[in-house]
Coordinates of C-alpha atoms in Angstrom, one line a residue:
M1 CA 53.3 -0.3 56.1
E2 CA 51.6 2.0 58.6
A3 CA 49.5 3.8 56.1
L4 CA 48.0 0.5 54.8
E5 CA 47.3 -0.6 58.4
T6 CA 45.5 2.7 59.0
L7 CA 43.4 2.3 55.8
R8 CA 42.6 -1.3 56.7
T9 CA 41.3 -0.2 60.1
W10 CA 39.3 2.7 58.7
I11 CA 37.6 0.5 56.1
A12 CA 36.8 -2.1 58.8
Q13 CA 35.2 0.6 61.0
S14 CA 33.2 2.2 58.1
R15 CA 29.6 1.6 57.3
R16 CA 29.1 4.5 54.8
A17 CA 32.4 4.8 52.9
V18 CA 32.4 6.3 49.5
F19 CA 35.0 5.8 46.7
F20 CA 35.7 8.6 44.3
G21 CA 37.7 7.4 41.3
G22 CA 39.2 8.5 38.0
A23 CA 40.9 7.2 35.0
G24 CA 43.7 5.5 37.1
V25 CA 41.2 3.0 38.3
S26 CA 40.8 1.5 34.9
T27 CA 44.4 1.7 33.6
E28 CA 45.0 -1.8 35.2
S29 CA 42.2 -3.0 32.9
G30 CA 44.1 -1.8 29.8
I31 CA 42.2 1.5 29.4
P32 CA 44.6 4.4 29.0
D33 CA 44.3 7.5 31.2
F34 CA 44.3 11.0 29.9
R35 CA 47.1 13.0 31.4
S36 CA 50.0 10.6 32.1
D37 CA 53.0 10.4 29.7
S38 CA 51.2 7.6 27.8
G39 CA 47.8 9.1 28.2
I40 CA 45.3 10.1 25.5
Y41 CA 46.1 13.8 25.8
K42 CA 49.8 13.3 25.1
K43 CA 49.2 11.6 21.7
K44 CA 49.1 13.2 18.3
Y45 CA 45.8 13.5 16.5
P46 CA 44.5 15.8 13.7
Y47 CA 43.2 18.1 16.5
P48 CA 43.8 18.2 20.3
A49 CA 41.9 15.4 22.0
E50 CA 40.0 17.9 24.1
T51 CA 38.8 19.5 20.9
M52 CA 37.7 16.2 19.4
L53 CA 35.8 15.3 22.5
S54 CA 33.9 18.6 22.7
H55 CA 30.2 19.2 22.0
S56 CA 31.1 21.7 19.2
F57 CA 33.3 19.1 17.4
Y58 CA 30.5 16.5 17.8
V59 CA 28.0 18.9 16.2
H60 CA 30.1 20.4 13.4
R61 CA 32.4 17.4 12.6
T62 CA 30.2 14.5 13.6
A63 CA 31.8 11.9 11.3
E64 CA 35.3 12.8 12.6
F65 CA 34.1 12.7 16.1
F66 CA 32.8 9.2 15.8
D67 CA 35.9 8.0 14.0
F68 CA 38.0 9.3 17.0
Y69 CA 35.5 8.1 19.6
K70 CA 35.3 4.6 18.3
T71 CA 39.0 4.3 17.8
V72 CA 40.3 5.9 21.0
M73 CA 37.5 5.8 23.6
L74 CA 36.0 2.3 23.4
Y75 CA 37.4 -0.8 25.0
P76 CA 34.7 -3.4 24.8
D77 CA 36.9 -6.3 25.9
A78 CA 38.2 -4.6 29.0
Q79 CA 37.5 -6.5 32.3
P80 CA 37.2 -5.3 35.9
N81 CA 40.5 -5.3 37.7
A82 CA 41.4 -5.8 41.4
A83 CA 40.2 -2.3 42.3
H84 CA 36.8 -2.8 40.8
R85 CA 36.5 -6.2 42.4
V86 CA 37.6 -5.1 45.9
L87 CA 35.2 -2.1 45.9
A88 CA 32.3 -4.4 44.9
K89 CA 33.2 -6.7 47.8
M90 CA 33.4 -3.8 50.2
E91 CA 29.8 -2.9 49.2
R92 CA 28.6 -6.4 49.6
D93 CA 30.2 -6.6 53.0
G94 CA 28.4 -3.4 54.2
H95 CA 31.4 -1.0 54.3
L96 CA 30.9 0.9 51.1
A97 CA 27.8 3.0 50.3
A98 CA 28.7 4.1 46.8
C99 CA 31.2 4.5 44.0
V100 CA 31.4 8.0 42.4
T101 CA 33.4 7.6 39.1
Q102 CA 34.6 9.9 36.4
N103 CA 35.1 6.9 34.2
I104 CA 32.7 5.9 31.4
D105 CA 33.6 2.2 31.0
G106 CA 30.9 0.6 33.2
L107 CA 33.5 -1.7 34.9
H108 CA 32.3 -0.9 38.4
Q109 CA 28.9 -2.4 37.6
K110 CA 30.5 -5.3 35.7
A111 CA 32.5 -6.1 38.8
G112 CA 29.2 -6.2 40.9
S113 CA 28.9 -2.7 42.3
R114 CA 25.3 -1.7 42.7
T115 CA 25.4 2.0 43.7
V116 CA 27.5 3.8 41.1
Y117 CA 27.3 7.5 40.2
E118 CA 28.8 7.9 36.7
L119 CA 29.6 11.6 36.6
H120 CA 30.7 11.6 32.9
G121 CA 28.1 9.1 31.7
S122 CA 28.7 5.7 30.1
V123 CA 29.7 4.3 26.7
L124 CA 27.3 1.5 27.3
R125 CA 24.3 3.8 26.9
N126 CA 23.5 5.6 23.6
T127 CA 20.4 7.5 22.7
C128 CA 18.8 8.7 19.5
E129 CA 18.8 12.5 19.6
R130 CA 15.5 12.6 17.6
C131 CA 13.2 10.0 19.1
G132 CA 15.0 8.9 22.3
E133 CA 15.4 5.2 21.3
R134 CA 18.2 3.6 23.3
Y135 CA 21.1 1.5 22.0
G136 CA 24.0 -0.4 23.5
L137 CA 27.7 -0.2 22.9
E138 CA 27.8 -2.9 20.2
Y139 CA 25.3 -1.1 18.0
V140 CA 27.5 2.0 18.0
M141 CA 30.7 0.0 17.4
R142 CA 29.4 -1.9 14.4
A143 CA 27.6 1.1 12.8
P144 CA 29.5 2.4 9.7
G145 CA 30.5 6.0 10.3
V146 CA 27.9 8.0 12.2
P147 CA 25.4 5.6 14.0
K148 CA 21.9 6.2 13.0
C149 CA 18.6 5.2 14.7
E150 CA 16.9 2.2 13.1
K151 CA 13.5 3.8 13.9
C152 CA 13.8 7.4 12.8
G153 CA 17.2 7.9 11.2
G154 CA 18.4 10.3 13.9
T155 CA 21.9 10.4 15.1
V156 CA 22.6 8.0 18.1
K157 CA 24.7 10.0 20.6
P158 CA 26.7 8.3 23.3
D159 CA 25.6 9.1 26.9
V160 CA 29.0 10.6 27.6
V161 CA 29.5 14.1 28.9
L162 CA 31.6 16.0 26.3
Y163 CA 33.6 19.2 26.9
E164 CA 31.2 22.2 26.9
E165 CA 28.4 20.0 28.2
S166 CA 27.0 20.0 31.8
L167 CA 27.0 17.0 34.2
D168 CA 23.7 15.3 34.7
T169 CA 21.9 17.0 37.7
D170 CA 20.4 13.9 39.2
T171 CA 23.8 12.1 39.1
V172 CA 25.6 15.0 40.7
N173 CA 23.0 15.3 43.4
G174 CA 23.2 11.6 44.2
A175 CA 26.9 11.8 44.4
V176 CA 26.9 14.8 46.7
R177 CA 24.4 13.2 49.0
A178 CA 26.5 10.1 49.3
I179 CA 29.7 12.0 49.9
R180 CA 28.1 14.3 52.5
A181 CA 26.9 11.2 54.4
A182 CA 30.1 9.3 54.1
D183 CA 32.1 8.3 57.2
L184 CA 35.2 7.6 55.0
L185 CA 36.1 9.0 51.6
I186 CA 38.6 7.2 49.5
V187 CA 39.8 9.1 46.4
G188 CA 41.8 7.0 44.0
G189 CA 43.3 7.0 40.5
T190 CA 42.5 10.6 39.8
S191 CA 44.7 13.7 39.4
L192 CA 41.7 15.8 40.7
A193 CA 42.3 18.1 37.7
V194 CA 38.9 17.8 36.0
Y195 CA 36.2 20.1 37.2
P196 CA 33.4 20.3 38.2
A197 CA 33.7 16.6 39.1
A198 CA 36.9 17.0 41.2
G199 CA 35.2 19.7 43.3
L200 CA 32.7 17.2 44.6
I201 CA 35.1 15.9 47.3
D202 CA 34.7 19.3 48.9
Y203 CA 31.3 18.2 50.1
Y204 CA 32.9 15.6 52.4
R205 CA 32.4 16.5 56.0
G206 CA 34.1 13.6 57.7
G207 CA 37.6 13.3 59.2
R208 CA 38.9 10.4 57.2
L209 CA 39.9 11.6 53.7
V210 CA 42.2 9.1 51.9
L211 CA 44.0 9.9 48.7
V212 CA 45.5 7.0 46.7
N213 CA 47.3 8.0 43.5
L214 CA 50.6 7.3 41.7
Q215 CA 51.4 11.1 41.6
P216 CA 50.7 13.8 44.1
T217 CA 47.4 15.7 43.7
P218 CA 46.3 19.2 44.6
A219 CA 44.3 17.8 47.6
D220 CA 47.2 15.9 49.2
S221 CA 47.8 18.6 51.8
H222 CA 44.1 18.4 52.9
A223 CA 44.0 14.6 53.2
D224 CA 44.2 12.6 56.4
L225 CA 46.0 9.8 54.7
V226 CA 48.0 9.8 51.4
I227 CA 49.3 6.7 49.7
H228 CA 51.2 6.8 46.5
G229 CA 50.6 3.6 44.5
K230 CA 48.2 1.8 42.2
I231 CA 44.7 1.8 43.5
G232 CA 44.1 -1.9 42.8
E233 CA 47.3 -2.9 44.7
V234 CA 46.5 -0.6 47.6
L235 CA 42.9 -1.7 48.1
T236 CA 43.9 -5.4 47.8
A237 CA 46.6 -4.9 50.4
A238 CA 44.2 -3.1 52.7
Y239 CA 41.1 -5.3 52.3
G240 CA 42.2 -8.5 50.7
E241 CA 41.6 -10.1 47.3
A242 CA 38.0 -10.2 46.0

């Protein structure tokens, strides 16, 4: 396939590639996406998923928020898939400078990636809102109802960016710097429908913008290379198994 050959060549020539990924990167690890026919937003809940994942819902219906969050958003047994492993290998081999992800599952780091900008935070990090004590995923999962701090009794909030909340400034700035400096930008597993995160690809100044997704995206017409397929399969075909 000519497109795969082109991607293979571009990766081999790159020294500052950046990967920008979304929920489709982790579906091959058994974590559902949001907007596909089987995604989280298409299922029936007491309230729309976007409402239950909002800051207002967290504040005013905290117990219901955590019931939904623990049931729907946490996948502690998920393992990195081919996409995560190949990207980690690309970084080790000196081709990839960073991963910028909209995902909150920590699978890039689990696969071995070192430079990862988590735009929407991580379920692995949780902080007491009162005293700042830090907790891991397991603590939140086993806590009955609303997780409370062992030190002060405050609510332990996941380090996840909810609707109505702003992205972390340092994380965004780091991602922007990496994207601006990139000599290749690979966008994979994302519909590019979630802003402001999706708008970060506009900072790319290079001439090799690659989009890999099962479905067309709003940015396809601006890309230098478009491949419709699963990101894990495409990266493995273009770079080899990790």
